[in-house]
CSV table of C-alpha atoms in Angstrom, one decimal:
chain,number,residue,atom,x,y,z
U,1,UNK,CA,123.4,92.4,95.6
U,2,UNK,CA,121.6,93.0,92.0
U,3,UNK,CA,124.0,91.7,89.1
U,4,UNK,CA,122.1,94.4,87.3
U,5,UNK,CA,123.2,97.8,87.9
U,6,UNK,CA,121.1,100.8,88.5
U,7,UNK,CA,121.5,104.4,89.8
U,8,UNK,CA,119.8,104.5,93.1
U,9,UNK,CA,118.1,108.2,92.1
U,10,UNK,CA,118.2,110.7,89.5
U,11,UNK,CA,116.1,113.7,88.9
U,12,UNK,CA,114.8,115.9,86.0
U,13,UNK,CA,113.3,119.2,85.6
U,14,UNK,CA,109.6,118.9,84.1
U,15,UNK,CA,109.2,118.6,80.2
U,16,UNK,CA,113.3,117.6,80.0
U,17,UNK,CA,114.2,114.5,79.1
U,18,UNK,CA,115.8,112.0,81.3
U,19,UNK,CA,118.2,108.9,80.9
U,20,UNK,CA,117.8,105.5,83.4
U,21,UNK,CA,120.9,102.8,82.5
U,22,UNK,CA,120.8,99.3,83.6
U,23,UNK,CA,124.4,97.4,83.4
U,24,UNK,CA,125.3,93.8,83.4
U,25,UNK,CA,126.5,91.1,81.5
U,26,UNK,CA,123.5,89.2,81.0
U,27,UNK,CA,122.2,92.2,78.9
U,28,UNK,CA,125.0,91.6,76.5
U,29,UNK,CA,122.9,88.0,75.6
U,30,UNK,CA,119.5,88.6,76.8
U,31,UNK,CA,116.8,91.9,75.7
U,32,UNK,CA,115.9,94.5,78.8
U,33,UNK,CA,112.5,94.9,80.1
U,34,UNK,CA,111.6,97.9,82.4
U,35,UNK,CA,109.1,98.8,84.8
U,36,UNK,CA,107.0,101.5,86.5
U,37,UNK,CA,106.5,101.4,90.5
U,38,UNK,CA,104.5,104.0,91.9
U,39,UNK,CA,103.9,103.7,96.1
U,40,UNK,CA,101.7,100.8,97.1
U,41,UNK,CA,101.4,100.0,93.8
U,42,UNK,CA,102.4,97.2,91.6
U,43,UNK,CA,105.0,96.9,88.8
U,44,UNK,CA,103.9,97.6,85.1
U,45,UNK,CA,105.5,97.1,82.1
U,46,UNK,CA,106.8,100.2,79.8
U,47,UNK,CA,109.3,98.8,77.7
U,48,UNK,CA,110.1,94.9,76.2
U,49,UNK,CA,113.1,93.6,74.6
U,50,UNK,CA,114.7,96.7,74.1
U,51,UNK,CA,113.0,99.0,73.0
U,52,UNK,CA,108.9,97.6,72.3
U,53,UNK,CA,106.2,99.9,74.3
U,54,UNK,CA,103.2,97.9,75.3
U,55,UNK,CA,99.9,99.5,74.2
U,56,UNK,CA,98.7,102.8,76.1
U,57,UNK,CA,102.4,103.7,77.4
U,58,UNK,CA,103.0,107.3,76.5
U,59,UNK,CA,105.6,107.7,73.6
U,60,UNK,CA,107.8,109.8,75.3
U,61,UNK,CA,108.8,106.4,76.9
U,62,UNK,CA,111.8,104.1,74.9
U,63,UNK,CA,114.2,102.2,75.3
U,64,UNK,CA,117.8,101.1,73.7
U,65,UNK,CA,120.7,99.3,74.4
U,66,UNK,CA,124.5,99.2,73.7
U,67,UNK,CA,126.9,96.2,75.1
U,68,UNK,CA,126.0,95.3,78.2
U,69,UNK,CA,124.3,98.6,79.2
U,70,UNK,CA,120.6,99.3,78.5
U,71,UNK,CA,118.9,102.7,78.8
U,72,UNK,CA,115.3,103.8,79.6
U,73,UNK,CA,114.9,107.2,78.2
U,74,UNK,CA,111.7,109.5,78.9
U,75,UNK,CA,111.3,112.7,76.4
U,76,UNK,CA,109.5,115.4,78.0
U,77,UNK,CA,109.0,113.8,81.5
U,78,UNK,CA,105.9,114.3,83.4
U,79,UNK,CA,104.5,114.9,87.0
U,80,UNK,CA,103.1,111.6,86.9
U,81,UNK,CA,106.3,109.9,85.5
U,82,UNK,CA,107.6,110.7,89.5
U,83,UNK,CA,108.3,106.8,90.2
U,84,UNK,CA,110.4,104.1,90.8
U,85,UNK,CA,111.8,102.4,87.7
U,86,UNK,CA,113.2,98.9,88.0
U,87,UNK,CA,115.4,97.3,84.7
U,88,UNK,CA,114.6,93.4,84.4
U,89,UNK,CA,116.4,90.5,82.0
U,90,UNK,CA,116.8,87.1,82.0
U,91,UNK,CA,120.1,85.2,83.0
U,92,UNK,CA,121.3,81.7,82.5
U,93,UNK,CA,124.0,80.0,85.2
U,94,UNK,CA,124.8,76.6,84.7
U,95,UNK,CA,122.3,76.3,82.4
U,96,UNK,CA,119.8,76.9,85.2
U,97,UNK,CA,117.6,80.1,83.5
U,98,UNK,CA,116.4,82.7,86.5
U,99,UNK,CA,115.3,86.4,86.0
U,100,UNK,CA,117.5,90.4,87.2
U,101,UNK,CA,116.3,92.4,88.7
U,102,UNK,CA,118.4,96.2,88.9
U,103,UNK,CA,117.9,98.0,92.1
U,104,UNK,CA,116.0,100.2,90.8
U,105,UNK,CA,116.5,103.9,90.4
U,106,UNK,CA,113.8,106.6,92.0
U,107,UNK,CA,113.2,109.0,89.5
U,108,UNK,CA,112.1,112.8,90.5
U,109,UNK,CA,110.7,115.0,88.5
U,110,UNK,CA,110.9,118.3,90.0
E,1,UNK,CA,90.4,91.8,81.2
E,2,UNK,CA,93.6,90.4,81.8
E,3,UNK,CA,93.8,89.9,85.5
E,4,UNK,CA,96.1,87.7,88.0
E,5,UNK,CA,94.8,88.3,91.8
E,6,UNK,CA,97.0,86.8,94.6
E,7,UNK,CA,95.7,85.6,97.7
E,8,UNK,CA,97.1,83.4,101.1
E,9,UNK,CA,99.4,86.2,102.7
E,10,UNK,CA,99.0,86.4,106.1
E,11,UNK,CA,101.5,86.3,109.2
E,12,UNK,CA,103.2,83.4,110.2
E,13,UNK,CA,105.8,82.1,112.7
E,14,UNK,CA,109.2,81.1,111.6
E,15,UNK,CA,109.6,78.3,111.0
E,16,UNK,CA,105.9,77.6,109.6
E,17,UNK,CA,104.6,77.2,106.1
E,18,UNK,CA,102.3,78.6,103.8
E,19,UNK,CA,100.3,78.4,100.4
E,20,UNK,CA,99.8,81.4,98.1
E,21,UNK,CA,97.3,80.8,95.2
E,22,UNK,CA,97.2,83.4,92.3
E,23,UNK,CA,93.8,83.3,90.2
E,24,UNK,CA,94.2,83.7,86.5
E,25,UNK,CA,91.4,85.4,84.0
E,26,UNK,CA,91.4,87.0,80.7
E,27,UNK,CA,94.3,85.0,78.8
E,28,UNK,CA,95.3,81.2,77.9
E,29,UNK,CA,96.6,80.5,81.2
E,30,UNK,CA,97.6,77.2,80.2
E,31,UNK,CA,99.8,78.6,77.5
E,32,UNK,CA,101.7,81.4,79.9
E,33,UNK,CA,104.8,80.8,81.6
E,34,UNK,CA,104.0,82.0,85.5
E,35,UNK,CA,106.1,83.7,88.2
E,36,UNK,CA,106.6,84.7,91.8
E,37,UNK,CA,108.5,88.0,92.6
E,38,UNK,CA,108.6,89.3,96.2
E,39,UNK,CA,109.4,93.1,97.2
E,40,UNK,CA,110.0,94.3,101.0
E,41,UNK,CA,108.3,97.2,101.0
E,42,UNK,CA,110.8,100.1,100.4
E,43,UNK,CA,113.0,97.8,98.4
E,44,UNK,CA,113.7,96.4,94.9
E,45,UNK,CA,111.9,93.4,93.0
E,46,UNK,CA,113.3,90.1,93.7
E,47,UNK,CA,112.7,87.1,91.6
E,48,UNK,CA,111.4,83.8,93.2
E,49,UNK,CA,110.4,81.4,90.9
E,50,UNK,CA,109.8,80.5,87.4
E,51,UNK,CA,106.8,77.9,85.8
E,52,UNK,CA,106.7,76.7,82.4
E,53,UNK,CA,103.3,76.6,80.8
E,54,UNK,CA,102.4,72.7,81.4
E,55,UNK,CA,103.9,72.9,85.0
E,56,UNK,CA,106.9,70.4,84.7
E,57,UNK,CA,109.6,73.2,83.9
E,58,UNK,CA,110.2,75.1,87.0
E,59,UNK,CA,113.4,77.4,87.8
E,60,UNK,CA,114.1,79.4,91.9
E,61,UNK,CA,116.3,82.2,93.4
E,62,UNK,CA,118.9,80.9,95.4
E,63,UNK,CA,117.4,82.0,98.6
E,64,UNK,CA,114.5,79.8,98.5
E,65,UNK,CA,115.5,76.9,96.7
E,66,UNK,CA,114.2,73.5,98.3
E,67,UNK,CA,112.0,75.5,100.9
E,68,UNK,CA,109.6,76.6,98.3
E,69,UNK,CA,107.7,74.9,95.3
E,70,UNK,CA,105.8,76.6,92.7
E,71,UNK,CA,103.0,74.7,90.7
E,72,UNK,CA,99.7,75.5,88.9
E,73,UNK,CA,96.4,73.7,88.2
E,74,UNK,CA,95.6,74.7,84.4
E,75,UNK,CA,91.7,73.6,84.7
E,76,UNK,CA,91.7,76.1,87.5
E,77,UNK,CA,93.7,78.9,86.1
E,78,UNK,CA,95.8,79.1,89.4
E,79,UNK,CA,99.4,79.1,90.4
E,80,UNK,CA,100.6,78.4,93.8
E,81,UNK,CA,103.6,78.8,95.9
E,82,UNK,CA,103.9,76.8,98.4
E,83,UNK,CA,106.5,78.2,101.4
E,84,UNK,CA,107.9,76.2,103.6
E,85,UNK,CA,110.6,76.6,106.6
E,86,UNK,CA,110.1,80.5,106.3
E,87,UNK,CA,111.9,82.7,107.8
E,88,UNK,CA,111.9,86.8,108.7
E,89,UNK,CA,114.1,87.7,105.8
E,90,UNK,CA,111.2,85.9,103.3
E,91,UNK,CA,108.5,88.9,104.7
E,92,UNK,CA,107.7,90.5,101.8
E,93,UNK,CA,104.8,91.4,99.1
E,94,UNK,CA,104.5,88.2,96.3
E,95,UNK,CA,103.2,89.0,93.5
E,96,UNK,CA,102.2,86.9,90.7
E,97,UNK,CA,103.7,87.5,87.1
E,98,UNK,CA,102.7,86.6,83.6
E,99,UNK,CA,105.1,85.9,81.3
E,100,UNK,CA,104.3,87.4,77.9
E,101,UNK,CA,106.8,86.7,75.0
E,102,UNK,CA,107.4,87.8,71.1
E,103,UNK,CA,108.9,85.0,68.7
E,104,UNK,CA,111.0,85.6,66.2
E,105,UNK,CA,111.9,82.0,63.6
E,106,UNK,CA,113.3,79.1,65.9
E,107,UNK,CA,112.8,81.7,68.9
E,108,UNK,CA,111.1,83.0,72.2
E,109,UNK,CA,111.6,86.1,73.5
E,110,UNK,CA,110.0,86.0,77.1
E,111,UNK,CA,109.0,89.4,79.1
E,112,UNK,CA,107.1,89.7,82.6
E,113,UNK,CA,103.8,91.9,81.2
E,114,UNK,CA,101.4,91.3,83.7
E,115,UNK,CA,101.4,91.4,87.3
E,116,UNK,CA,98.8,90.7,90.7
E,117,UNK,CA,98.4,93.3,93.3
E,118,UNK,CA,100.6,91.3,95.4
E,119,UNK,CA,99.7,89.5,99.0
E,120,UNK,CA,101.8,89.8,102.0
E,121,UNK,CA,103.7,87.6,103.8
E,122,UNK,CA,104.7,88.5,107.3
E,123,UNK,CA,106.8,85.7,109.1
E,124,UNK,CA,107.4,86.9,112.8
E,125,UNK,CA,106.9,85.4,116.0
């Protein structure tokens, strides 16, 4: 089981804007990354410590976090934004540092 | 072009071992923190293992601790994961992550950026 939360699914209607939450403790010590899965294809990276887009993600993409809850928000979602999207942070047990990974929640854009 | 590019996948009985090798290009390998994360196709992202920069720092998920060993060769720009004892529940896509980071005074702030296309492994009799 994922010690970072995630809806398993959620939908939006094309051009609304949509809200993906990640929950767990770690996040109350350690910055969110999210990513991007489309089928068969790898991972990439649309938001960093928080709320940081890499270069050539769309700005309708951001991210922000309160407490142990962080939140991938897309404004004006697109056909192609139809994905998986998988919340990420780092976590320290006995001072032995791994990396989260949420569950992941499939996001339709209908 | 930044690029990672995994290779060694293959299927193998349980039991058996196995080497993956990721290829490096584009970036100051030898300055990046490395990992390995695994997906079963039609599931989530797992972690496997963290590699700090010079290779002596190294960090694994509980499932595979002592079975498998990550390392690198910096003159080679590769990172390997070596698999041993496998079993079916390990069948899965690797893929090879970079470790990007921001710094702030007296800080890191580490983020996966980059990722491989992934390499399956398939352990079945």
């Amino acid at each position: 089981s994922s010690e970072l939360t995630q809806d398993p699914a959620v939908s939006v209607a094309l051009g609304q804007t949509v809200r993906i939450t990640c929950q767990g403790d770690s996040l109350t010590t350690y910055y969110a990354s999210w990513f991007q899965q489309k089928p068969g294809q790898a991972p990439i990276l649309v938001i960093y410590n928080t709320n940081n887009r890499p270069s050539g993600i769309p700005d309708r993409f951001s991210g922000s976090s309160s407490g142990n809850t962080a939140s991938l928000t897309i404004a004006g979602a697109q056909a192609e934004d139809e994905a998986d999207y998988y919340c990420t942070s780092r976590d320290s047990r006995r001072n032995h540092l791994r990396v989260l990974f949420g569950g992941g929640t499939k996001l339709t854009v209908l | 072009e930044v690029q990672l590019v995994e290779s060694g996948g293959g299927l193998i009985q349980p039991g058996g071992s196995l080497r993956l090798s990721c290829a490096a290009s584009g970036f100051n390998f030898s300055n990046s923190w490395m990992h390995w994360v695994r997906q079963v196709p039609g599931k989530g992202l797992v972690w496997v293992s963290r590699v700090r920069s010079d290779g002596i720092i190294t960090s694994y998920a509980d499932s595979v601790q002592g079975r498998f060993t990550i390392s690198r060769d910096n003159a080679e720009n590769t990172l390997y994961l070596e698999m041993n004892s496998l079993r079916a529940e390990d069948s899965a896509v690797y893929y090879c992550v970079r470790d990007g980071y921001t710094t702030s005074p007296g800080y890191y702030y580490y983020y996966m950026d980059v990722w491989g296309k992934g390499t399956t492994v398939t352990v079945s009799s």
